[in-house]
Coordinates of C-alpha atoms (C1' of nucleotides) in Angstrom, one line a residue:
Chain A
X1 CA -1.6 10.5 12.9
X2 CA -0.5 10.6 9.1
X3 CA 0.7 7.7 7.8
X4 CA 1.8 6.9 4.6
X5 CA -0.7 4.9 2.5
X6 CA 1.9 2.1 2.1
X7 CA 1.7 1.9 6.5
X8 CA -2.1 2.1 6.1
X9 CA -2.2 -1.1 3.9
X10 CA 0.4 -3.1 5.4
X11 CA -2.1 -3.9 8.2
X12 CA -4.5 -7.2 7.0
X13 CA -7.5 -6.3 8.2
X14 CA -7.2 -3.0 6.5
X15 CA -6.7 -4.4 3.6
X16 CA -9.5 -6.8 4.0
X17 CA -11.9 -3.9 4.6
X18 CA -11.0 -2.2 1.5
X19 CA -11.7 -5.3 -0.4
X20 CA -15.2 -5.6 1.7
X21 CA -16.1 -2.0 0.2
X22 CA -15.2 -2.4 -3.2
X23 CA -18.0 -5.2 -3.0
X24 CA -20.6 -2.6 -1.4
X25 CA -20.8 0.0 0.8
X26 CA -21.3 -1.4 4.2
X27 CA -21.9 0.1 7.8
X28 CA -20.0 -0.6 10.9
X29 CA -22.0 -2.9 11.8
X30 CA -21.9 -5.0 9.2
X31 CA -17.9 -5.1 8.9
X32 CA -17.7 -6.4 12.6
X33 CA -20.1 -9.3 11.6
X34 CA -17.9 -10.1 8.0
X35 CA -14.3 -10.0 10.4
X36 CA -12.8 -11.4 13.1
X37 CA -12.7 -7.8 14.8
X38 CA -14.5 -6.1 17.5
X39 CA -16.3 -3.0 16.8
X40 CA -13.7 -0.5 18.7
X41 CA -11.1 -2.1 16.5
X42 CA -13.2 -1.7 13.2
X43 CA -13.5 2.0 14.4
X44 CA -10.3 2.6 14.9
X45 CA -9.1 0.8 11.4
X46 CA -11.7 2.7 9.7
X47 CA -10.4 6.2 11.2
X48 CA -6.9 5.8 9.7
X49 CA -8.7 4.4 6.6
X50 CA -10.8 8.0 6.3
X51 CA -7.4 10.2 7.5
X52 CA -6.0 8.4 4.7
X53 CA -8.5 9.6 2.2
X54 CA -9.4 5.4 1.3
X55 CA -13.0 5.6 2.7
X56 CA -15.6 8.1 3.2
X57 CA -18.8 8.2 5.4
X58 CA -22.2 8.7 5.3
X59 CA -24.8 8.9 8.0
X60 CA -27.6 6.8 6.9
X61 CA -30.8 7.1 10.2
X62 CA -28.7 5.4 13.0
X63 CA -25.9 3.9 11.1
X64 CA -22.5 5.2 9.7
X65 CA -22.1 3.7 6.1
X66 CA -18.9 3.2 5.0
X67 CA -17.7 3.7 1.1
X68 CA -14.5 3.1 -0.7
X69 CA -12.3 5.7 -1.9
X70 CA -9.8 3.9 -4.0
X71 CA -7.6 7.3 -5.4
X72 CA -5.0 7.2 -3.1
X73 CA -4.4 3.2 -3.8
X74 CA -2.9 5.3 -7.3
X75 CA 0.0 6.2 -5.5
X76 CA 1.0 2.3 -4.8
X77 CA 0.4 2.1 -7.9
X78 CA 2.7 4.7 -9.5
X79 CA 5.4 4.0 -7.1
X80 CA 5.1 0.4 -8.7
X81 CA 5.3 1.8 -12.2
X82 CA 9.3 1.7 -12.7
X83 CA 9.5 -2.1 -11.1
X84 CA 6.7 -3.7 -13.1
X85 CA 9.5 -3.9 -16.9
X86 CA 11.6 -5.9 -14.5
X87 CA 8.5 -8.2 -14.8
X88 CA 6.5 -7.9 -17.4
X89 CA 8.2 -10.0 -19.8
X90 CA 10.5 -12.8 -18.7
X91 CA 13.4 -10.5 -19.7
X92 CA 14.4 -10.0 -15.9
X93 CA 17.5 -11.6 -16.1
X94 CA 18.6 -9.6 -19.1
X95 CA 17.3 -6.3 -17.7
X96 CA 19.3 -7.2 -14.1
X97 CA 22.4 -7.2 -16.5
X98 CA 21.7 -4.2 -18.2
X99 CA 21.1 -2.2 -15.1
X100 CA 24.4 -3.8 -13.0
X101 CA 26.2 -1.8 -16.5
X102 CA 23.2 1.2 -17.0
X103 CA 24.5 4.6 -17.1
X104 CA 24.7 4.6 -20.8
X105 CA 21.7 4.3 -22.5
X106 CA 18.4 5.1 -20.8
X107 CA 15.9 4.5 -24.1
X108 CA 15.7 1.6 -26.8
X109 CA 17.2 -1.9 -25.3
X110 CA 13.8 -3.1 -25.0
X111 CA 13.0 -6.2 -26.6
X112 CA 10.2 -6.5 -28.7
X113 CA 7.5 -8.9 -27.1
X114 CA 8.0 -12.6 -28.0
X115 CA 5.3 -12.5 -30.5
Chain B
X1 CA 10.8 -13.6 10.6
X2 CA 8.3 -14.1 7.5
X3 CA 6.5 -10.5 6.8
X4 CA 4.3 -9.7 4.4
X5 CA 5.5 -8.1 1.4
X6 CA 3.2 -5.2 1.9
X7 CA 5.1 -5.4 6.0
X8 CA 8.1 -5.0 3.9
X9 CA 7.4 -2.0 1.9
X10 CA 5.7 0.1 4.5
X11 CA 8.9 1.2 5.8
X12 CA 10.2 3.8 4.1
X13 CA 13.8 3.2 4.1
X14 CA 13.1 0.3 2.8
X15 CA 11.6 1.4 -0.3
X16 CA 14.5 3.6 -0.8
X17 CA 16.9 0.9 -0.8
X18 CA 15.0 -0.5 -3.8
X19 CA 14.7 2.7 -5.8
X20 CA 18.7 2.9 -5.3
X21 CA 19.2 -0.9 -6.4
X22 CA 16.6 -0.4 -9.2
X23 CA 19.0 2.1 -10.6
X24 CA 21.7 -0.4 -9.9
X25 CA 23.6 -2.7 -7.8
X26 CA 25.6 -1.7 -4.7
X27 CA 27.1 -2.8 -1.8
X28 CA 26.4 -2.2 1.8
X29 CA 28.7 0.6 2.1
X30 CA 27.6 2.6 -0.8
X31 CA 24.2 1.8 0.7
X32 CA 25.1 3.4 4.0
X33 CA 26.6 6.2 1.9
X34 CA 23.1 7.4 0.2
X35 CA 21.1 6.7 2.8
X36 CA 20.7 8.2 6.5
X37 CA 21.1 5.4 8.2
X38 CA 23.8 3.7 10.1
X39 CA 25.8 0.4 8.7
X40 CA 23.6 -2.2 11.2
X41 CA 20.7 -0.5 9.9
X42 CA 21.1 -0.6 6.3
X43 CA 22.3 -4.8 7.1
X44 CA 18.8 -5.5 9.3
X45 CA 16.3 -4.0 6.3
X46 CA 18.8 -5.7 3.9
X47 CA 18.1 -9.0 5.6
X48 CA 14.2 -8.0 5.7
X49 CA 14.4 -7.5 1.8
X50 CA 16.6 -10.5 1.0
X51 CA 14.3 -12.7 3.1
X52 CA 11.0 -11.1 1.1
X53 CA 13.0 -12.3 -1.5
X54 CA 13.5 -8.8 -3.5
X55 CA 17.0 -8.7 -3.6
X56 CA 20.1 -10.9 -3.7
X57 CA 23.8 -10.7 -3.1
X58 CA 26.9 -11.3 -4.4
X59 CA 30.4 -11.7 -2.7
X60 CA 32.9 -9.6 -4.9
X61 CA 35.8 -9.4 -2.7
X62 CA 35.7 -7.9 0.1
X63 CA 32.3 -6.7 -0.4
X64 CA 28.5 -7.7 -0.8
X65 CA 26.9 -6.3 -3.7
X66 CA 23.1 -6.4 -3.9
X67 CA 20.8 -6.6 -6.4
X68 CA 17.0 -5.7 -6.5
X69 CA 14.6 -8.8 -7.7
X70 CA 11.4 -7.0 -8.3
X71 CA 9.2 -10.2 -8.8
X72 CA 7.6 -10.1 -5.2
X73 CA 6.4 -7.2 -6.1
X74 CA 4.0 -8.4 -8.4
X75 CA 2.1 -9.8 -5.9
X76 CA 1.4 -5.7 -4.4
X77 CA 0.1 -5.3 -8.2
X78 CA -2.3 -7.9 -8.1
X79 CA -3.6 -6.9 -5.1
X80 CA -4.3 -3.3 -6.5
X81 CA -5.8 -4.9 -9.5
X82 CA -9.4 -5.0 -8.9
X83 CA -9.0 -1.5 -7.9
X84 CA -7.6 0.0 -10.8
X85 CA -10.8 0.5 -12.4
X86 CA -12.1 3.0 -9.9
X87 CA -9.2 5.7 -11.3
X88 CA -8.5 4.3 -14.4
X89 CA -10.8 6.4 -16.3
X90 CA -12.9 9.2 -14.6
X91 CA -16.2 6.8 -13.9
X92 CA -15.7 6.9 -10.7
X93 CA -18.3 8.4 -9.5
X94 CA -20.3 6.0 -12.0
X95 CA -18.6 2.6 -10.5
X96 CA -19.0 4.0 -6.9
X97 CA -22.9 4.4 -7.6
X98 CA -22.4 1.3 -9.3
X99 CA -21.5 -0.8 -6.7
X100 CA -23.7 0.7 -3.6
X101 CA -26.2 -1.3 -5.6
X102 CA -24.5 -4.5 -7.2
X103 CA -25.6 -7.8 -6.0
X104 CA -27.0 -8.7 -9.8
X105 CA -24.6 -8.0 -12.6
X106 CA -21.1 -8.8 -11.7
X107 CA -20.7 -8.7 -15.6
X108 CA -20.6 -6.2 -17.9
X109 CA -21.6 -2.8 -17.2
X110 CA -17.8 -1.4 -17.6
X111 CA -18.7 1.1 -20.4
X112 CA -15.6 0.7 -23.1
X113 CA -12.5 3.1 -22.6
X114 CA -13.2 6.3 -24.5
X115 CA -10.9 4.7 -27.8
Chain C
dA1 C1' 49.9 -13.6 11.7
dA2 C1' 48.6 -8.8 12.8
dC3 C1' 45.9 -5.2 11.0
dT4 C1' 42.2 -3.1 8.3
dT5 C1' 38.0 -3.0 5.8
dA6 C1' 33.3 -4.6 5.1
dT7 C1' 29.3 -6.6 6.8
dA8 C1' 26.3 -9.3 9.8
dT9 C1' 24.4 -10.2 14.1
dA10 C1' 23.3 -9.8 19.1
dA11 C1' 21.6 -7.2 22.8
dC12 C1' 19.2 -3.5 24.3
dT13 C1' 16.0 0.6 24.2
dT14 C1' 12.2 3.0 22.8
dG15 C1' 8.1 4.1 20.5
dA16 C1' 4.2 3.1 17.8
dC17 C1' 0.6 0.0 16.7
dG18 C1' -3.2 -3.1 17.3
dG19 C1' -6.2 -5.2 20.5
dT20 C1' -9.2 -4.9 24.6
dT21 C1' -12.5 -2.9 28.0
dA22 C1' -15.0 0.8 29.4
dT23 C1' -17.3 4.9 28.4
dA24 C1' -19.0 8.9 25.7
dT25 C1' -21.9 10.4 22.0
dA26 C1' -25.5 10.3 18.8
dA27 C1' -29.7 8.8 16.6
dC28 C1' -33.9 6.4 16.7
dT29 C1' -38.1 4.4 19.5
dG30 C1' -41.8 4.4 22.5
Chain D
dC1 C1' -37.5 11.6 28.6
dA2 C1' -36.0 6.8 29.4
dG3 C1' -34.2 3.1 26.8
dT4 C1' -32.0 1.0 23.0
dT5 C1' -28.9 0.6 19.1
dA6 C1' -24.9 2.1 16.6
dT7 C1' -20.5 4.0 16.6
dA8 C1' -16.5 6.7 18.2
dT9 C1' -13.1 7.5 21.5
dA10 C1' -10.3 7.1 25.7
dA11 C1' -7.3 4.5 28.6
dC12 C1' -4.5 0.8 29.1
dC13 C1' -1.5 -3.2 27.7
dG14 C1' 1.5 -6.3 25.2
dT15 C1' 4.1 -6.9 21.2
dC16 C1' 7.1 -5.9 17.7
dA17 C1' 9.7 -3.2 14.8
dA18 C1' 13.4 0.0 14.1
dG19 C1' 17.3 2.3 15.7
dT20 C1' 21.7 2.2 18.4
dT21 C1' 26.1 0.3 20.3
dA22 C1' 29.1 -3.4 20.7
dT23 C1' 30.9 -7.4 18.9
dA24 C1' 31.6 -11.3 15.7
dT25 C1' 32.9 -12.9 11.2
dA26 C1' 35.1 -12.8 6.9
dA27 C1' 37.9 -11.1 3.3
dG28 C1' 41.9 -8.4 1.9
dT29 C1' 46.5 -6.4 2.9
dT30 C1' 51.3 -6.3 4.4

DNA sequence: AACTTATATAACTTGACGGTTATATAACTG
DNA sequence: CAGTTATATAACCGTCAAGTTATATAAGTT
């Protein structure tokens, strides 16, 4: 079942998992106690997790110990990457002008920061 | 029918419609045109997005001309921010190591960016 | 006003997702 | 090996989202 990382972190407690392992690795175990889940349903979380490349495993004596992978988060992040000047400054209502006209110039028309 | 905004951009089609609108405004019909999908369909994840707040129309005659309003999407930025660090530079393998341990320093320890 | 174009909404259908319970599998323990 | 602990998976269920068709609404045109 491939899903797109943006349908793998749309769910919460996906996305609170992820934030439990960037802490510390943890085991299954251990992310059933910290949620409000039950362990099938951390399993089954964590298996679209792995097939999305976000965590990886490690068998330590009985337990499964989970670890964050964050790489594929970068793809969120580059998808971001043309949004974020409609941001970044409080230029948005001049750039939401600019791009209603566009076509024209694609470089310069980028204010200098208000400093 | 509030969803999250990371509900909202999980759907694919969805996230098309604000690449288009990030180029520049359009109307629903134009909308229909670039897309595959039918004229309710465009309207329903329209009304998703305005309601997520990331875009906004306008009445100009007989059409409705939306625009994108990217400021929702900071909040899918912050969210990614503690992340960033793990790709930013190539330490991941350092950072991971790191934080299997943790639990003393939550300061320092970020070695400076290669500059 | 009748007609057309543009868009929103309602009603319905379908499929996928997330949760649950039960069970299989695997590792460790005595 | 029998028993226990830890986790994954299967089977099932309810919900909800997304697509479709039909229809309502609104603006423009003649």
């Amino acid at each position: 079942m491939r899903s797109s990382i943006f349908e793998v972190m749309a769910e919460p407690n996906r996305r609170r998992i992820l934030d439990l392992l960037r802490e510390r690795e943890r085991s299954v175990g251990e992310l059933v106690k910290e949620t409000q889940l039950s362990q099938p349903g951390i399993s089954k979380h964590l298996r679209v997790l792995r097939e999305a490349g976000l965590v990886e495993v490690r068998q330590k004596g009985q337990k499964r110990v989970y670890h964050l992978r964050a790489e594929p988060l970068e793809e969120i992040d580059n998808w971001l990457e043309p949004y974020r000047r409609f941001w970044s400054d409080k230029l948005d209502a001049l750039e939401k002008h600019l791009n209603v006209e566009d076509k024209h110039s694609t470089e310069a028309a980028t204010p200098e920061k208000k400093g």
